[in-house]
Amino acid sequence: LGNMKLIVGLGNPGMEYENTRHNVGFMVIDKFIEHIGYVSMKKKYDGLYCEVFYQNEKIIILKPQKYINLSGEVVKKFVDYYKIDISDILIINDDLDLPVGCYKLKPSGGSAGHNGLKNIEKELNTNEYKRLKIGISNNKNIETKDYVLGKFSNDDKKALNRVIDESILILDDYLKFPFQDVMSKYNRKISGT
């Protein structure tokens, strides 16, 4: 068996955060698990996770269950326990700089002010992990922390659902092809970036 891959969706645990903008990482993971179809989540190290063999890859799918700004602590425990290589980590997070309906794959980079990514970078001591950023737009009239914890309008929800469906194709391809190829296939498809 090759290396194990770790796919992490970021969000805040708890009913009151469901379907908020900050939780798109969780939404993608939920949909992906539904797509795989035979998986139930277990709990360990403040994370909901499952270990699956899928597309000939051994993967860990993880939803950290600490608040989003502490997600790095959870990611680190899984990375250490499963001895996961930094190059085998994919983080799915919401992005204020991308419009709703857009997404972007990146091989590494700064946190762009995202507290979850900041914490992951701090705990792993690197920003060389891959990410799938899902646009949530931005509203400069609303305090950022209130905005990211707000819910999507119906129009936004439709656009977001399309992106979540597309994300499932991206994740399938991520497990089959080199990341560079996946980026060039999908990053081109986005208007406005």
mmCIF file of C-alpha atoms in Angstrom:
data_model
loop_
_atom_site.group_PDB
_atom_site.id
_atom_site.type_symbol
_atom_site.label_atom_id
_atom_site.label_comp_id
_atom_site.label_asym_id
_atom_site.label_seq_id
_atom_site.Cartn_x
_atom_site.Cartn_y
_atom_site.Cartn_z
ATOM 1 C CA LEU A 1 0.000 0.000 0.000
ATOM 2 C CA GLY A 2 1.181 3.484 -0.794
ATOM 3 C CA ASN A 3 0.977 6.437 1.512
ATOM 4 C CA MET A 4 -2.203 7.261 3.262
ATOM 5 C CA LYS A 5 -3.957 10.454 2.215
ATOM 6 C CA LEU A 6 -5.719 12.747 4.654
ATOM 7 C CA ILE A 7 -8.710 14.773 3.439
ATOM 8 C CA VAL A 8 -9.898 17.342 5.962
ATOM 9 C CA GLY A 9 -12.990 19.534 5.761
ATOM 10 C CA LEU A 10 -13.013 22.533 8.077
ATOM 11 C CA GLY A 11 -16.027 23.749 10.026
ATOM 12 C CA ASN A 12 -17.387 24.367 13.500
ATOM 13 C CA PRO A 13 -19.015 21.483 15.388
ATOM 14 C CA GLY A 14 -22.549 21.853 16.720
ATOM 15 C CA MET A 15 -26.060 22.267 15.370
ATOM 16 C CA GLU A 16 -26.019 26.059 15.462
ATOM 17 C CA TYR A 17 -23.178 26.150 12.916
ATOM 18 C CA GLU A 18 -24.736 23.801 10.398
ATOM 19 C CA ASN A 19 -25.020 25.333 6.925
ATOM 20 C CA THR A 20 -23.082 28.432 7.919
ATOM 21 C CA ARG A 21 -20.519 29.828 5.491
ATOM 22 C CA HIS A 22 -17.624 28.724 7.662
ATOM 23 C CA ASN A 23 -18.811 25.119 7.395
ATOM 24 C CA VAL A 24 -18.514 24.471 3.677
ATOM 25 C CA GLY A 25 -15.582 22.137 4.393
ATOM 26 C CA PHE A 26 -17.908 19.934 6.446
ATOM 27 C CA MET A 27 -20.552 20.092 3.710
ATOM 28 C CA VAL A 28 -18.111 18.800 1.107
ATOM 29 C CA ILE A 29 -16.973 15.981 3.413
ATOM 30 C CA ASP A 30 -20.585 14.963 4.168
ATOM 31 C CA LYS A 31 -21.364 14.815 0.468
ATOM 32 C CA PHE A 32 -18.165 12.877 -0.277
ATOM 33 C CA ILE A 33 -18.994 10.297 2.374
ATOM 34 C CA GLU A 34 -22.485 9.948 0.924
ATOM 35 C CA HIS A 35 -20.841 9.517 -2.490
ATOM 36 C CA ILE A 36 -18.534 6.733 -1.267
ATOM 37 C CA GLY A 37 -21.581 5.219 0.308
ATOM 38 C CA TYR A 38 -20.425 2.645 2.847
ATOM 39 C CA VAL A 39 -18.810 4.727 5.516
ATOM 40 C CA SER A 40 -19.664 5.620 9.068
ATOM 41 C CA MET A 41 -17.736 8.196 11.032
ATOM 42 C CA LYS A 42 -15.961 7.343 14.265
ATOM 43 C CA LYS A 43 -14.638 9.657 16.932
ATOM 44 C CA LYS A 44 -11.022 10.081 17.996
ATOM 45 C CA TYR A 45 -8.686 12.940 18.968
ATOM 46 C CA ASP A 46 -11.474 15.525 18.815
ATOM 47 C CA GLY A 47 -12.233 14.510 15.262
ATOM 48 C CA LEU A 48 -14.990 12.703 13.406
ATOM 49 C CA TYR A 49 -13.194 10.519 10.915
ATOM 50 C CA CYS A 50 -13.287 7.393 8.843
ATOM 51 C CA GLU A 51 -10.598 5.261 7.340
ATOM 52 C CA VAL A 52 -11.514 3.972 3.902
ATOM 53 C CA PHE A 53 -9.986 2.142 1.024
ATOM 54 C CA TYR A 54 -11.305 3.947 -2.026
ATOM 55 C CA GLN A 55 -10.014 4.417 -5.603
ATOM 56 C CA ASN A 56 -7.166 2.079 -4.626
ATOM 57 C CA GLU A 57 -6.069 4.567 -1.998
ATOM 58 C CA LYS A 58 -6.081 4.305 1.751
ATOM 59 C CA ILE A 59 -7.606 7.549 2.957
ATOM 60 C CA ILE A 60 -8.591 9.199 6.190
ATOM 61 C CA ILE A 61 -11.523 11.596 5.922
ATOM 62 C CA LEU A 62 -11.669 14.028 8.819
ATOM 63 C CA LYS A 63 -13.971 16.686 10.279
ATOM 64 C CA PRO A 64 -12.184 18.295 13.245
ATOM 65 C CA GLN A 65 -14.573 18.753 16.173
ATOM 66 C CA LYS A 66 -12.795 21.605 17.901
ATOM 67 C CA TYR A 67 -13.672 25.146 16.905
ATOM 68 C CA ILE A 68 -12.338 26.066 13.514
ATOM 69 C CA ASN A 69 -9.522 28.214 14.891
ATOM 70 C CA LEU A 70 -8.165 25.119 16.679
ATOM 71 C CA SER A 71 -8.568 22.684 13.783
ATOM 72 C CA GLY A 72 -4.793 22.438 13.423
ATOM 73 C CA GLU A 73 -4.544 20.726 16.798
ATOM 74 C CA VAL A 74 -6.834 17.963 15.563
ATOM 75 C CA VAL A 75 -5.132 17.683 12.164
ATOM 76 C CA LYS A 76 -1.734 17.393 13.880
ATOM 77 C CA LYS A 77 -2.875 14.461 16.046
ATOM 78 C CA PHE A 78 -4.070 12.551 12.982
ATOM 79 C CA VAL A 79 -0.930 13.383 11.018
ATOM 80 C CA ASP A 80 1.235 12.123 13.878
ATOM 81 C CA TYR A 81 -0.817 9.025 14.608
ATOM 82 C CA TYR A 82 -1.096 7.879 10.990
ATOM 83 C CA LYS A 83 2.359 9.188 10.012
ATOM 84 C CA ILE A 84 0.888 11.170 7.147
ATOM 85 C CA ASP A 85 3.204 12.981 4.810
ATOM 86 C CA ILE A 86 2.523 16.725 4.446
ATOM 87 C CA SER A 87 2.289 16.165 0.676
ATOM 88 C CA ASP A 88 -0.659 13.784 1.273
ATOM 89 C CA ILE A 89 -2.834 16.331 3.083
ATOM 90 C CA LEU A 90 -5.738 18.111 1.396
ATOM 91 C CA ILE A 91 -7.645 20.731 3.391
ATOM 92 C CA ILE A 92 -11.081 21.913 2.243
ATOM 93 C CA ASN A 93 -11.951 25.384 3.497
ATOM 94 C CA ASP A 94 -14.213 28.355 2.889
ATOM 95 C CA ASP A 95 -12.657 31.375 1.186
ATOM 96 C CA LEU A 96 -13.833 34.985 1.499
ATOM 97 C CA ASP A 97 -11.836 36.118 -1.539
ATOM 98 C CA LEU A 98 -13.634 33.817 -3.963
ATOM 99 C CA PRO A 99 -17.219 34.461 -5.036
ATOM 100 C CA VAL A 100 -19.882 31.919 -4.129
ATOM 101 C CA GLY A 101 -19.986 29.388 -6.949
ATOM 102 C CA CYS A 102 -16.207 29.435 -7.403
ATOM 103 C CA TYR A 103 -13.438 27.293 -6.000
ATOM 104 C CA LYS A 104 -9.706 26.977 -6.371
ATOM 105 C CA LEU A 105 -7.146 24.240 -5.844
ATOM 106 C CA LYS A 106 -3.816 25.358 -4.427
ATOM 107 C CA PRO A 107 -0.660 23.354 -3.685
ATOM 108 C CA SER A 108 0.340 25.530 -0.699
ATOM 109 C CA GLY A 109 0.278 29.135 0.447
ATOM 110 C CA GLY A 110 -0.637 31.523 3.234
ATOM 111 C CA SER A 111 -3.807 31.417 5.328
ATOM 112 C CA ALA A 112 -5.386 34.513 3.705
ATOM 113 C CA GLY A 113 -6.634 35.377 7.184
ATOM 114 C CA HIS A 114 -8.494 32.063 7.639
ATOM 115 C CA ASN A 115 -8.140 31.112 11.313
ATOM 116 C CA GLY A 116 -8.433 27.406 10.624
ATOM 117 C CA LEU A 117 -5.595 27.505 8.094
ATOM 118 C CA LYS A 118 -3.523 29.716 10.415
ATOM 119 C CA ASN A 119 -3.809 27.114 13.134
ATOM 120 C CA ILE A 120 -3.011 24.221 10.776
ATOM 121 C CA GLU A 121 0.082 26.057 9.563
ATOM 122 C CA LYS A 122 1.147 26.715 13.147
ATOM 123 C CA GLU A 123 0.621 23.115 14.306
ATOM 124 C CA LEU A 124 2.176 21.450 11.251
ATOM 125 C CA ASN A 125 4.882 24.076 11.067
ATOM 126 C CA THR A 126 4.439 24.422 7.305
ATOM 127 C CA ASN A 127 2.015 25.840 4.755
ATOM 128 C CA GLU A 128 3.019 23.302 2.121
ATOM 129 C CA TYR A 129 -0.233 21.362 2.353
ATOM 130 C CA LYS A 130 -2.724 21.241 -0.499
ATOM 131 C CA ARG A 131 -6.082 22.930 -0.294
ATOM 132 C CA LEU A 132 -9.413 23.137 -2.026
ATOM 133 C CA LYS A 133 -10.816 26.593 -1.345
ATOM 134 C CA ILE A 134 -14.562 27.077 -1.715
ATOM 135 C CA GLY A 135 -15.797 30.622 -2.336
ATOM 136 C CA ILE A 136 -18.233 32.156 0.139
ATOM 137 C CA SER A 137 -17.920 35.732 -1.222
ATOM 138 C CA ASN A 138 -17.522 38.576 1.226
ATOM 139 C CA ASN A 139 -19.743 41.317 2.508
ATOM 140 C CA LYS A 140 -17.705 44.290 3.675
ATOM 141 C CA ASN A 141 -20.785 45.705 5.432
ATOM 142 C CA ILE A 142 -20.865 42.834 7.890
ATOM 143 C CA GLU A 143 -18.234 42.106 10.523
ATOM 144 C CA THR A 144 -16.223 39.156 9.139
ATOM 145 C CA LYS A 145 -16.802 36.911 12.131
ATOM 146 C CA ASP A 146 -20.576 37.451 11.875
ATOM 147 C CA TYR A 147 -20.513 36.986 8.117
ATOM 148 C CA VAL A 148 -18.699 33.638 8.148
ATOM 149 C CA LEU A 149 -21.120 32.366 10.782
ATOM 150 C CA GLY A 150 -24.132 33.480 8.754
ATOM 151 C CA LYS A 151 -26.213 31.141 6.605
ATOM 152 C CA PHE A 152 -26.379 31.095 2.820
ATOM 153 C CA SER A 153 -29.213 32.742 0.929
ATOM 154 C CA ASN A 154 -31.224 30.431 -1.340
ATOM 155 C CA ASP A 155 -29.442 31.647 -4.476
ATOM 156 C CA ASP A 156 -26.071 31.218 -2.839
ATOM 157 C CA LYS A 157 -27.099 27.764 -1.670
ATOM 158 C CA LYS A 158 -27.858 26.714 -5.259
ATOM 159 C CA ALA A 159 -24.497 27.977 -6.481
ATOM 160 C CA LEU A 160 -22.781 26.334 -3.530
ATOM 161 C CA ASN A 161 -24.478 22.987 -4.148
ATOM 162 C CA ARG A 162 -23.101 22.992 -7.678
ATOM 163 C CA VAL A 163 -19.625 23.590 -6.299
ATOM 164 C CA ILE A 164 -20.069 20.818 -3.737
ATOM 165 C CA ASP A 165 -21.096 18.403 -6.510
ATOM 166 C CA GLU A 166 -18.054 19.468 -8.503
ATOM 167 C CA SER A 167 -15.887 19.008 -5.407
ATOM 168 C CA ILE A 168 -16.812 15.332 -5.352
ATOM 169 C CA LEU A 169 -15.411 14.958 -8.882
ATOM 170 C CA ILE A 170 -12.321 16.864 -7.783
ATOM 171 C CA LEU A 171 -11.797 14.554 -4.801
ATOM 172 C CA ASP A 172 -12.216 11.481 -6.981
ATOM 173 C CA ASP A 173 -9.596 12.856 -9.377
ATOM 174 C CA TYR A 174 -7.342 13.928 -6.521
ATOM 175 C CA LEU A 175 -7.117 10.288 -5.487
ATOM 176 C CA LYS A 176 -6.268 9.140 -9.023
ATOM 177 C CA PHE A 177 -4.054 11.766 -10.634
ATOM 178 C CA PRO A 178 -1.095 13.992 -9.800
ATOM 179 C CA PHE A 179 -2.245 17.187 -8.084
ATOM 180 C CA GLN A 180 -0.757 19.359 -10.807
ATOM 181 C CA ASP A 181 -3.039 17.657 -13.359
ATOM 182 C CA VAL A 182 -6.084 18.024 -11.139
ATOM 183 C CA MET A 183 -5.330 21.733 -10.695
ATOM 184 C CA SER A 184 -4.964 22.374 -14.392
ATOM 185 C CA LYS A 185 -8.146 20.452 -15.142
ATOM 186 C CA TYR A 186 -10.360 22.216 -12.594
ATOM 187 C CA ASN A 187 -8.828 25.630 -11.970
ATOM 188 C CA ARG A 188 -9.394 26.512 -15.606
ATOM 189 C CA LYS A 189 -13.104 25.841 -15.328
ATOM 190 C CA ILE A 190 -13.728 28.741 -13.024
ATOM 191 C CA SER A 191 -14.843 32.046 -14.331
ATOM 192 C CA GLY A 192 -13.488 35.162 -12.747
ATOM 193 C CA THR A 193 -10.229 33.906 -11.240
#
